[in-house]
Short mmCIF file of C-alpha atoms and ligand atoms in Angstrom, two decimals:
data_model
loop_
_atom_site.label_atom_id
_atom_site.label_comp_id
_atom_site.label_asym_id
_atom_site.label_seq_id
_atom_site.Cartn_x
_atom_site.Cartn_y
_atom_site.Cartn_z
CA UNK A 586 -12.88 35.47 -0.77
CA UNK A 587 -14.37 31.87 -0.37
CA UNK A 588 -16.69 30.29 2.02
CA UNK A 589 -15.61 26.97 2.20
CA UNK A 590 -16.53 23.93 4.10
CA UNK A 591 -14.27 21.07 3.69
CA UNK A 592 -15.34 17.76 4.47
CA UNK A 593 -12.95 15.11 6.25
CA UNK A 594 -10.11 17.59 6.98
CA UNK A 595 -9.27 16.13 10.45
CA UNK A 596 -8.29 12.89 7.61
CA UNK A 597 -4.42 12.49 6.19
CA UNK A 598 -4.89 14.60 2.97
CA UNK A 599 -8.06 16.97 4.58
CA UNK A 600 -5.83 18.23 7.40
CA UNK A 601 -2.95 18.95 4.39
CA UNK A 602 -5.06 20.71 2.37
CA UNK A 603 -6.59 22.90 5.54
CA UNK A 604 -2.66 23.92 6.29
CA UNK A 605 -2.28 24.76 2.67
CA UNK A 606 -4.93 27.08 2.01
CA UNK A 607 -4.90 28.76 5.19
CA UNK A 608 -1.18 29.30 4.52
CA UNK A 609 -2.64 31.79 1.90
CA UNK A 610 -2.87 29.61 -1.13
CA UNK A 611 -6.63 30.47 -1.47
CA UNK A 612 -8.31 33.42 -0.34
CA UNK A 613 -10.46 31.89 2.53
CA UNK A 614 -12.95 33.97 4.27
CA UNK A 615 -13.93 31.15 6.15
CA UNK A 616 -13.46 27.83 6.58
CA UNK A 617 -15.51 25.15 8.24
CA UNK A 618 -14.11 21.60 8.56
CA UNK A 619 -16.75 18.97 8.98
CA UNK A 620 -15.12 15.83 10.50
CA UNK A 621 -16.79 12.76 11.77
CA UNK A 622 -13.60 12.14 13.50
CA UNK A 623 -13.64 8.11 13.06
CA UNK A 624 -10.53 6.18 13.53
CA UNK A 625 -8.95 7.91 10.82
CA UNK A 626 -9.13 11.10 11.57
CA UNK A 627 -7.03 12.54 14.07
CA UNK A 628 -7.29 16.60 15.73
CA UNK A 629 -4.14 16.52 16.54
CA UNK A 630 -3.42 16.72 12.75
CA UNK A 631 -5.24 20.59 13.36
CA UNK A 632 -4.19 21.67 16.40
CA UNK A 633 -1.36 24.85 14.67
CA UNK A 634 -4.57 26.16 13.08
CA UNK A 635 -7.88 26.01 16.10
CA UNK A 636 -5.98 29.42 16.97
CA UNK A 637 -6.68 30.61 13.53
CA UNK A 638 -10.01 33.17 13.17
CA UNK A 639 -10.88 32.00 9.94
CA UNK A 640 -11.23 28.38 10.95
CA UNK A 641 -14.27 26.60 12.49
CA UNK A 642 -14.39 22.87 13.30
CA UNK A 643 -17.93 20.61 13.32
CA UNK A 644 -17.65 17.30 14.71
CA UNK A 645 -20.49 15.81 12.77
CA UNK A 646 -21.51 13.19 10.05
CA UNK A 647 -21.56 13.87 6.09
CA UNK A 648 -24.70 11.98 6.29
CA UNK A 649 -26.55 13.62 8.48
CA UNK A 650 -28.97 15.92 6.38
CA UNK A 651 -29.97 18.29 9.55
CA UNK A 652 -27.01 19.20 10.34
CA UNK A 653 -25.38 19.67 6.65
CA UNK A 654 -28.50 21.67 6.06
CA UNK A 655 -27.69 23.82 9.68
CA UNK A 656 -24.27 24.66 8.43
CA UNK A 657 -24.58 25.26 4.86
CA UNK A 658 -27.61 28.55 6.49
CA UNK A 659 -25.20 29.47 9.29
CA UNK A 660 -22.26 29.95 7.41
CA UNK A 661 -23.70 30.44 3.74
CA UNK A 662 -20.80 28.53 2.12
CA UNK A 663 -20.23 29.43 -1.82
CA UNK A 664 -17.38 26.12 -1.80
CA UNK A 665 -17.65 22.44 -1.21
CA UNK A 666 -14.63 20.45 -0.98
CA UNK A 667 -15.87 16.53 -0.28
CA UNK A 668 -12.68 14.06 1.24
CA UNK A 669 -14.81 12.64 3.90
CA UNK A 670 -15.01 8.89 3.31
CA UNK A 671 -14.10 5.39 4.13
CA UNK A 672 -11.04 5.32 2.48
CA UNK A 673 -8.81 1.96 3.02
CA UNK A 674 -8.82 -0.85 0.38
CA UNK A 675 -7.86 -3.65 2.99
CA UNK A 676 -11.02 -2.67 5.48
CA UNK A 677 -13.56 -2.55 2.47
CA UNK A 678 -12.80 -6.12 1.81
CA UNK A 679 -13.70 -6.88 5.13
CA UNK A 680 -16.45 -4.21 5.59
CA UNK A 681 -17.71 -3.19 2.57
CA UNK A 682 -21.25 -1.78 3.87
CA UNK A 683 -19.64 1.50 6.37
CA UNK A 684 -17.95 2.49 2.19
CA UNK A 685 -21.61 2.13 0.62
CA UNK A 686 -23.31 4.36 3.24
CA UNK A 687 -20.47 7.02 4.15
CA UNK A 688 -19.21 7.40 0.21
CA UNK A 689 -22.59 7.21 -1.50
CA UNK A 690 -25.20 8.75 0.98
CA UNK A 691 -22.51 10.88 2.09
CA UNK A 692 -21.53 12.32 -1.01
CA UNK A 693 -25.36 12.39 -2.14
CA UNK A 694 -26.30 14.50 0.83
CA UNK A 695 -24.26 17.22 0.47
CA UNK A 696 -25.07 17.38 -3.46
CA UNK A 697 -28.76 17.18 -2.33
CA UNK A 698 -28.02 20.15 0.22
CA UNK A 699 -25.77 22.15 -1.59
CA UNK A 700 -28.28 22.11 -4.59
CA UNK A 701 -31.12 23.43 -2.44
CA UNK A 702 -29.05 26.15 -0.92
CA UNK A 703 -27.15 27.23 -4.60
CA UNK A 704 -30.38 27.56 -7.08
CA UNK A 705 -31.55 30.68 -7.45
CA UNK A 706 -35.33 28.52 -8.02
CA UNK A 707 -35.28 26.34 -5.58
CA UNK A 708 -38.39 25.41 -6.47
CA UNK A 709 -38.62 25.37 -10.21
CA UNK A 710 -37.76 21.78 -11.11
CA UNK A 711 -36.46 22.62 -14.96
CA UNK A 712 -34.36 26.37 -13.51
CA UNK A 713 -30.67 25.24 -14.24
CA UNK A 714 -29.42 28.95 -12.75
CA UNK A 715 -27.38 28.11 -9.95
CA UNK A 716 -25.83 31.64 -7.42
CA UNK A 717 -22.68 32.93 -9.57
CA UNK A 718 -19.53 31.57 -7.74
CA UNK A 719 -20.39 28.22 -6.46
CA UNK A 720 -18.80 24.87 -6.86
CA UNK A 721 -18.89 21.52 -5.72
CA UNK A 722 -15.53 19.39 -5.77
CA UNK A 723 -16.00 15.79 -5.71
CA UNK A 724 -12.33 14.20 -3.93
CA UNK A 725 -12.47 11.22 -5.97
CA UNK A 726 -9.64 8.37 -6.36
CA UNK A 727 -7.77 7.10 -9.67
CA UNK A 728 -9.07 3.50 -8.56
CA UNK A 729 -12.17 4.37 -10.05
CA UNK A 730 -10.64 2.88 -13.14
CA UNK A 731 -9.88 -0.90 -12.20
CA UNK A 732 -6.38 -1.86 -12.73
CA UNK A 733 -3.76 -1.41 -15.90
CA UNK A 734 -1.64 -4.16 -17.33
CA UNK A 735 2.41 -3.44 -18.34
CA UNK A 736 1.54 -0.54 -20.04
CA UNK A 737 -0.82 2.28 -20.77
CA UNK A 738 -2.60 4.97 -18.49
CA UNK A 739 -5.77 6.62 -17.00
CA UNK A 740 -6.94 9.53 -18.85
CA UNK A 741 -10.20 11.01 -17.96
CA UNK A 742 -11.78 9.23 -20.73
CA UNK A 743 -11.00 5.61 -19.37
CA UNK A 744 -14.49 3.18 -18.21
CA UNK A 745 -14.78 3.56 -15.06
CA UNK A 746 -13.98 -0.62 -13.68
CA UNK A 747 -13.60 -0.13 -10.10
CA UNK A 748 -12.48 -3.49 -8.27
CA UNK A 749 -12.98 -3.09 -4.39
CA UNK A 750 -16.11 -2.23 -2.89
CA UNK A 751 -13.69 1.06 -1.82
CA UNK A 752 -13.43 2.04 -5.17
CA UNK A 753 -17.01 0.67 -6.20
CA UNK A 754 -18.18 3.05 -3.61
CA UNK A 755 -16.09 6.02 -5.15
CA UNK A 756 -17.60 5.29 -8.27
CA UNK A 757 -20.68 5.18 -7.42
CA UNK A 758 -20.33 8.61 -5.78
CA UNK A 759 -19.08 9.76 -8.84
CA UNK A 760 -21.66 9.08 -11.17
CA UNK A 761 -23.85 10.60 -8.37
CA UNK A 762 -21.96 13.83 -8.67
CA UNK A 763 -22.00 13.76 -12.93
CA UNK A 764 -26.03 12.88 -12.38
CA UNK A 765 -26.46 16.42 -9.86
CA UNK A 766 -24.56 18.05 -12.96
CA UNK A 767 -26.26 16.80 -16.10
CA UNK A 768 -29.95 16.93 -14.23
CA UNK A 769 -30.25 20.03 -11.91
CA UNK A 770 -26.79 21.80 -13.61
CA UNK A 771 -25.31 21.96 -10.66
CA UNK A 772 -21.49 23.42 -10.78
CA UNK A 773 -19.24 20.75 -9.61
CA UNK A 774 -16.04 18.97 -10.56
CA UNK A 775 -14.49 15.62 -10.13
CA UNK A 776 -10.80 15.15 -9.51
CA UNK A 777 -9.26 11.92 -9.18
CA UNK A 778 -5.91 11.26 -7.65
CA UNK A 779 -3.08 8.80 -7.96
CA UNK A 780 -1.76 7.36 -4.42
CA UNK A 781 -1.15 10.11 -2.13
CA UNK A 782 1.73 10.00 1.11
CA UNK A 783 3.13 12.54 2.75
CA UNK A 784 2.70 13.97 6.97
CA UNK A 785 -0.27 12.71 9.19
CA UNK A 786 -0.81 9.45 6.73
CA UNK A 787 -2.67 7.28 8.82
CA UNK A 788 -0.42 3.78 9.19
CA UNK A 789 -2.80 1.44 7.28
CA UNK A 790 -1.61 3.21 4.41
CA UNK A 791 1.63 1.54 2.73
CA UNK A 792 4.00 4.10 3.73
CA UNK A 793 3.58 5.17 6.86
CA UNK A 794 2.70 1.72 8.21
CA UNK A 795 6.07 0.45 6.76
CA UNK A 796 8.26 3.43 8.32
CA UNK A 797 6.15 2.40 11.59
CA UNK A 798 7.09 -1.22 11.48
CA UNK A 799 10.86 -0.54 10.27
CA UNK A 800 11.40 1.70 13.39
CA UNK A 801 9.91 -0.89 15.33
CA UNK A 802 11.94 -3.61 13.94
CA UNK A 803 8.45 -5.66 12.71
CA UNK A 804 8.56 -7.39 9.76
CA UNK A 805 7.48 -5.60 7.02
CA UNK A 806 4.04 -7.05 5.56
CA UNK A 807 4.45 -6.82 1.64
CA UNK A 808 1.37 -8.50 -0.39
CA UNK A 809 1.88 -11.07 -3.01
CA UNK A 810 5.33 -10.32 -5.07
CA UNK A 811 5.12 -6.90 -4.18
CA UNK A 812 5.35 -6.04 -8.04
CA UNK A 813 2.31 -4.37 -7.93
CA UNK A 814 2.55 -0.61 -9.26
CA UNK A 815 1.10 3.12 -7.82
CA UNK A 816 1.66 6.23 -8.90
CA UNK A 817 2.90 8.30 -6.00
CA UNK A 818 2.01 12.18 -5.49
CA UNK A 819 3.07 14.46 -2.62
CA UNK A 820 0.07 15.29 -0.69
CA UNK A 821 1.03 18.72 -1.08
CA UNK A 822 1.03 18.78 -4.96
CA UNK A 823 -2.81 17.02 -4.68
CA UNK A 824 -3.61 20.23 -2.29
CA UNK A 825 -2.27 22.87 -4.76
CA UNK A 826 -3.87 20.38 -7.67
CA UNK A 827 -7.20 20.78 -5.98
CA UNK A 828 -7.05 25.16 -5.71
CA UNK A 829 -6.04 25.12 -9.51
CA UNK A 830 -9.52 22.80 -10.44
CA UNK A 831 -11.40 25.20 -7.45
CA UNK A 832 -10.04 28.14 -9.35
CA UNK A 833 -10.20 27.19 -13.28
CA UNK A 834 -11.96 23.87 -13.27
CA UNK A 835 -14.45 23.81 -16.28
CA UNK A 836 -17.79 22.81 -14.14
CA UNK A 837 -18.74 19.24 -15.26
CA UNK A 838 -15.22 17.78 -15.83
CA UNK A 839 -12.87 15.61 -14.61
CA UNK A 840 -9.36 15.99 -13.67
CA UNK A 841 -6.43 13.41 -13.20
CA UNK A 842 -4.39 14.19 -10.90
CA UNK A 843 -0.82 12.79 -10.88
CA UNK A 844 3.07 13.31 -10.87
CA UNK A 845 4.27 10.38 -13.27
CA UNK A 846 5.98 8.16 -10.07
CA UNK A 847 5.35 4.92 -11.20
CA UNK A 848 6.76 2.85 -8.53
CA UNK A 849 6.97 -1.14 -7.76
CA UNK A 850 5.85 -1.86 -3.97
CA UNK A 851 9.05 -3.24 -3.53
CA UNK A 852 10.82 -0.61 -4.71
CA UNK A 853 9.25 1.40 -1.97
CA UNK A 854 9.73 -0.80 1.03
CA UNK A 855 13.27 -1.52 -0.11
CA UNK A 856 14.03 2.75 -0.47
CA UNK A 857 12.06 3.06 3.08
CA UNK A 858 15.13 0.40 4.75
CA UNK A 859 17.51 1.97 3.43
CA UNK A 860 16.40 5.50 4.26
CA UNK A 861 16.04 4.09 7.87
CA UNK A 862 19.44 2.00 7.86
CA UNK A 863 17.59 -1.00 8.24
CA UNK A 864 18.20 -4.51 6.49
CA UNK A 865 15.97 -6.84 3.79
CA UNK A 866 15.49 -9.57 6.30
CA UNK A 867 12.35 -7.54 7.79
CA UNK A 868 10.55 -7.67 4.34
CA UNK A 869 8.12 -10.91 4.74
CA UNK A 870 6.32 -11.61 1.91
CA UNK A 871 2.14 -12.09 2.78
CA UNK A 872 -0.73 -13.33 1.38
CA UNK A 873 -1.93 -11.09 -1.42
CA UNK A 874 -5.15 -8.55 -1.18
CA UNK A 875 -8.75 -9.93 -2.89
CA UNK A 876 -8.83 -8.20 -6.08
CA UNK A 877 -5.54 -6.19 -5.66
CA UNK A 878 -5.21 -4.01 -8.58
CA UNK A 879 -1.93 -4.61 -10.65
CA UNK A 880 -0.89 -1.51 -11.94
CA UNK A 881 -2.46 1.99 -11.85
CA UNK A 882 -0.84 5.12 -14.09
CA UNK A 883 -2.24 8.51 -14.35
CA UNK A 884 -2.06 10.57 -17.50
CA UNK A 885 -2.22 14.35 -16.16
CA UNK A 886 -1.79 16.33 -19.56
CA UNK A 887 -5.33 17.73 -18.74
CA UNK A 888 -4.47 19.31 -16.21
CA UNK A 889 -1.07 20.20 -16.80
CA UNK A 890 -2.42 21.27 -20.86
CA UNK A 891 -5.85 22.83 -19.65
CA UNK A 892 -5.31 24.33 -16.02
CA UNK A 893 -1.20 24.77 -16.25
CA UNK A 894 -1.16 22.79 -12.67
CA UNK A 895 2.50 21.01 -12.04
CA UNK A 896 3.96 19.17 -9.53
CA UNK A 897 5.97 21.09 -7.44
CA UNK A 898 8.23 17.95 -5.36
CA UNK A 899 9.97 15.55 -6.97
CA UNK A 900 9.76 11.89 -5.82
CA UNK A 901 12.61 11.97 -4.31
CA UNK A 902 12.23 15.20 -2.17
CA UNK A 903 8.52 14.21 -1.19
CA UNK A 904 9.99 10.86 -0.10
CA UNK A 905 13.09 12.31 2.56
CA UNK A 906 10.61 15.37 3.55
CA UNK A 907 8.04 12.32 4.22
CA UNK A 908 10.92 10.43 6.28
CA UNK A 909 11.98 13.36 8.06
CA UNK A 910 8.42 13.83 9.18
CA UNK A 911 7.52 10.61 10.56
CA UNK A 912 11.36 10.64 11.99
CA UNK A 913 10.02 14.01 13.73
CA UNK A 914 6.97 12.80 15.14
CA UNK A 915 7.44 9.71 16.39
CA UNK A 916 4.82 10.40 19.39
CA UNK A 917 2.03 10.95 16.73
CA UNK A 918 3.01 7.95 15.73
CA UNK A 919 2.52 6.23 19.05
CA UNK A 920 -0.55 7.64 19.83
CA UNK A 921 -1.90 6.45 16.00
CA UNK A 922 -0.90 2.85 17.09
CA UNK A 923 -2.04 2.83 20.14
CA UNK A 924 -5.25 1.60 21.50
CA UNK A 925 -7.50 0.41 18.42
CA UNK A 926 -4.66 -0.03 15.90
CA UNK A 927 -3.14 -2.93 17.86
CA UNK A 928 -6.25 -5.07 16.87
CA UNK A 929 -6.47 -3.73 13.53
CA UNK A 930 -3.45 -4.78 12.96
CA UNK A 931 -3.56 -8.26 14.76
CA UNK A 932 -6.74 -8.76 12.61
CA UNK A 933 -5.13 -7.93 9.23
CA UNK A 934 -2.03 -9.42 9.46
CA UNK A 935 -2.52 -11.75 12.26
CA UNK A 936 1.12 -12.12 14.40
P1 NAD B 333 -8.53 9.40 5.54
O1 NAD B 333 -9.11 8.06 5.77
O2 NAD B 333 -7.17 9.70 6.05
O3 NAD B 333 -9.51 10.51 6.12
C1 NAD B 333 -10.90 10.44 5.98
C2 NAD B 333 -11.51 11.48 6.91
O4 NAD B 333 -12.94 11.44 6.73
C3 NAD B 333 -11.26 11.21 8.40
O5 NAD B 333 -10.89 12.41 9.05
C4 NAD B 333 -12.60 10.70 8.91
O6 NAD B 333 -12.83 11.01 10.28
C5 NAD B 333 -13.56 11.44 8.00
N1 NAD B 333 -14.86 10.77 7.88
C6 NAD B 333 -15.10 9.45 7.63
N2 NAD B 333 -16.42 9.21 7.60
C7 NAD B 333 -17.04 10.40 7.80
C8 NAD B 333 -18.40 10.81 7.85
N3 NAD B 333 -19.39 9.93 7.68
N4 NAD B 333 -18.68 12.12 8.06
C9 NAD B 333 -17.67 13.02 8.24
N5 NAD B 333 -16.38 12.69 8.21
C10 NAD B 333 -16.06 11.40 7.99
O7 NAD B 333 -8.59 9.61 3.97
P2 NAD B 333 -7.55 10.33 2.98
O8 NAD B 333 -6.49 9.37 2.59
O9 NAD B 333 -7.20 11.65 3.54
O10 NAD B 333 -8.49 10.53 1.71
C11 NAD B 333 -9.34 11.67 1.60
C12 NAD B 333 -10.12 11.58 0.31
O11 NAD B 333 -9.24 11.52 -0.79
C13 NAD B 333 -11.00 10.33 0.23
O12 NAD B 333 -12.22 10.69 -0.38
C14 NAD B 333 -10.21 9.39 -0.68
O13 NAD B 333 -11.06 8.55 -1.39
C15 NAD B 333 -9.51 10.39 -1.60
N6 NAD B 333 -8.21 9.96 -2.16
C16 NAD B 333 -7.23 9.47 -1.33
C17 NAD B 333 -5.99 9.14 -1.89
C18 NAD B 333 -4.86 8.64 -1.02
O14 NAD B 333 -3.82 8.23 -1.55
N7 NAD B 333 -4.96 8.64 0.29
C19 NAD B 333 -5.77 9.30 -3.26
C20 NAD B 333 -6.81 9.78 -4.07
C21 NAD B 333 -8.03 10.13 -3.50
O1 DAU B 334 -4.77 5.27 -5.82
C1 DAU B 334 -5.38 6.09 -4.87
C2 DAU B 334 -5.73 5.25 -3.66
O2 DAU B 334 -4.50 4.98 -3.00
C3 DAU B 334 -6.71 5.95 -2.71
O3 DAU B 334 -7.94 6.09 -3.36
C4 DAU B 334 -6.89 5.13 -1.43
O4 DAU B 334 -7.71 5.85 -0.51
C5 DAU B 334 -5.55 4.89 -0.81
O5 DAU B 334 -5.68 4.06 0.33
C6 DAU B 334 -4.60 4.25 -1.82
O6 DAU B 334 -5.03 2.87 -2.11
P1 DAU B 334 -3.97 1.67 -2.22
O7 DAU B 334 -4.68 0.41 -1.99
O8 DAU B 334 -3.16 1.80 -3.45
O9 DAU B 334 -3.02 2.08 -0.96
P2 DAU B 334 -2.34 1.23 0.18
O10 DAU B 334 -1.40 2.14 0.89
O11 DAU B 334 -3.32 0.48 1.00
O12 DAU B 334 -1.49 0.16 -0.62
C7 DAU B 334 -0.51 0.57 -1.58
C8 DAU B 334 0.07 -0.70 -2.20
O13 DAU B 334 0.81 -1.40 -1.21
C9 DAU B 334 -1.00 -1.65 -2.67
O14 DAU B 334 -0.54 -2.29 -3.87
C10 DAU B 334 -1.09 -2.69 -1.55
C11 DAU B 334 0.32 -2.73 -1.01
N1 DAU B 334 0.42 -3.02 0.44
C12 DAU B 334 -0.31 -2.27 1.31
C13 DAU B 334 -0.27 -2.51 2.65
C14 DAU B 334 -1.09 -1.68 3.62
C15 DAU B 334 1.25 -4.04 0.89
O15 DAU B 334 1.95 -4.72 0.11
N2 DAU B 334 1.30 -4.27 2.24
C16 DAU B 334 0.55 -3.57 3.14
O16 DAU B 334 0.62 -3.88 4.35
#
């Protein structure tokens, strides 16, 4: 039975991986879900499981060393399962400093905590003995890697060549995590994702911002020719990727995680009007992202090879479960885009 405190679950794939597990997935003893609730994250996302005994939300900050240090006594947690960060490409480029301090201190802090409260010597500078049971898992992001030409694909062993001070700031959290591991021994693992969509996607994100603007009739902002290429997962299938590295993860190592979607932007947009029975003449064609990556790919056979993890929805099931979702909940959708999205939005894509 773990003792877990997740990090960033009131986020898009934090509140999906809280319904998972407490659906029975994992055995949970307890979970606490530390949220600094920013624009991205969203209660509402929560609100089937606040009834639930084993759950326990804590507004609070990842960087906040107190309070980290408050929890990890109270509830003596033996898991740590780090999403919390600044996690949209488009707002790094604009405000790249909020990714330095949430991603980096962040993750730092809660290695720097965790370590305290895990070795047996907390004291002895050169003990490597950490309490039997523990881990550290480091939500990390296949963008780590830069960007791919026509072919090839990210295995664990690619440089890391990060490209937006998002993924810079991943990176760097990264190599913070390896560091806490090679120096003090400290159990953790790294997993790193291909592009995740799926229910409660906040719309900045691709997907859900083009269902938004399709049922709204907006035009439909696609960057540059739109040929760029992600690899698409069902959140789901990153939550169940996530127990299966909790459960038989080798501490130290990285894991891809991926479902082999390789799909043009385009391609998406275009399968999103059609879903929604709407026409081409609301795709407008925008100025491209600084630094957009071309083309990312992730090669999974570690996983698949070393931990026997799979996929469990197909593209095209993910994609009409992800329709029927945002078709369901159009009112989460209008309270997302109320308020503070409107000048998000004005400010990204101007009218
Ligand atoms: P998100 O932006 O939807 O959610 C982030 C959550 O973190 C929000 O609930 C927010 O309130 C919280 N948060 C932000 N700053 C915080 C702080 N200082 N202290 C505490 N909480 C804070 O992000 P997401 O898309 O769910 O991504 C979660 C994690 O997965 C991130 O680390 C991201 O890098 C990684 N990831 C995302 C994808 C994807 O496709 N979305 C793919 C691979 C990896
Ligand atoms: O690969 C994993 C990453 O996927 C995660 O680490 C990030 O947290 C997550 O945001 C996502 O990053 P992307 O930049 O790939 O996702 P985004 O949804 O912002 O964009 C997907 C593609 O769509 C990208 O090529 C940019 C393009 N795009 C995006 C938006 C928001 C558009 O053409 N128009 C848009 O309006």
């Amino acid at each position: 039975m773990k003792r877990i405190l997740v990090t960033g679950g009131a986020g898009f794939i934090g509140s999906n991986f809280i319904h998972y597990i407490l659906k029975g997935y994992f055995n949970i003893e307890l979970l606490v879900n530390l949220d600094l609730v920013t624009y991205a994250g969203n209660l509402e996302n929560l609100s089937s499981v606040e009834g639930d005994s084993r759950y326990i939300f804590v507004k609070g900050d990842v960087r906040d060393r107190k309070l980290v240090q408050k929890l990890f006594s109270e509830y003596e947690f033996d898991t740590v399962v780090h999403f919390a960060a600044e996690s949209h490409v488009d707002r790094s480029v604009v405000e790249p400093e909020i990714f330095l301090t949430t991603n980096i201190i962040g993750t730092q802090t809660l290695l720097d905590v965790a370590k305290s409260y895990w070795k047996i010597e907390p004291d002895n500078k050169y003990s490597r003995e950490f309490k039997s049971g523990v881990k550290y898992l480091q939500v990390s992001t296949d963008e780590v890697y830069g960007a791919l030409g026509t072919t090839g694909m990210f295995t664990e062993l690619t440089p890391l060549s990060p490209n937006s001070p998002y993924s810079a700031s991943k990176a760097g959290a990264d190599m913070i995590v390896r560091a806490y591991h090679e120096t003090y021994g400290l159990p953790v693992n790294i997993t790193r994702c291909s592009n995740n969509y799926g229910p409660y996607q906040f719309p900045e994100k691709l997907i859900p911002l083009m269902i938004h603007n399709c049922l709204e009739n907006r035009p439909l902002p696609v960057y540059g020719d739109g040929m760029q290429v992600r690899d698409w997962l069902y959140v789901e299938d990153h939550c169940s990727a996530i127990c299966a590295v909790l459960e038989r993860g080798t501490a130290g190592e990285v894991y891809n995680i991926g479902g082999n979607n390789e799909k043009a932007n385009i391609q998406i947009v275009r399968l999103l009007l059609h879903s929604l029975g709407k026409g081409e003449e609301l795709i407008t064609y925008v100025k491209d992202r600084p630094g957009h990556d071309r083309r990312y790919a992730i090669d999974n056979s570690k996983i698949t090879s070393q931990l026997g993890w799979k996929p469990a929805y197909s593209f095209e099931q993910g994609m009409e479960q992800t329709i029927r979702w945002y078709l369901d909940h159009q009112k989460w959708m209008e309270r997302v885009t109320s308020g503070a999205y409107q000048s998000y939005y004005q400010r990204m894509y101007g009218k």
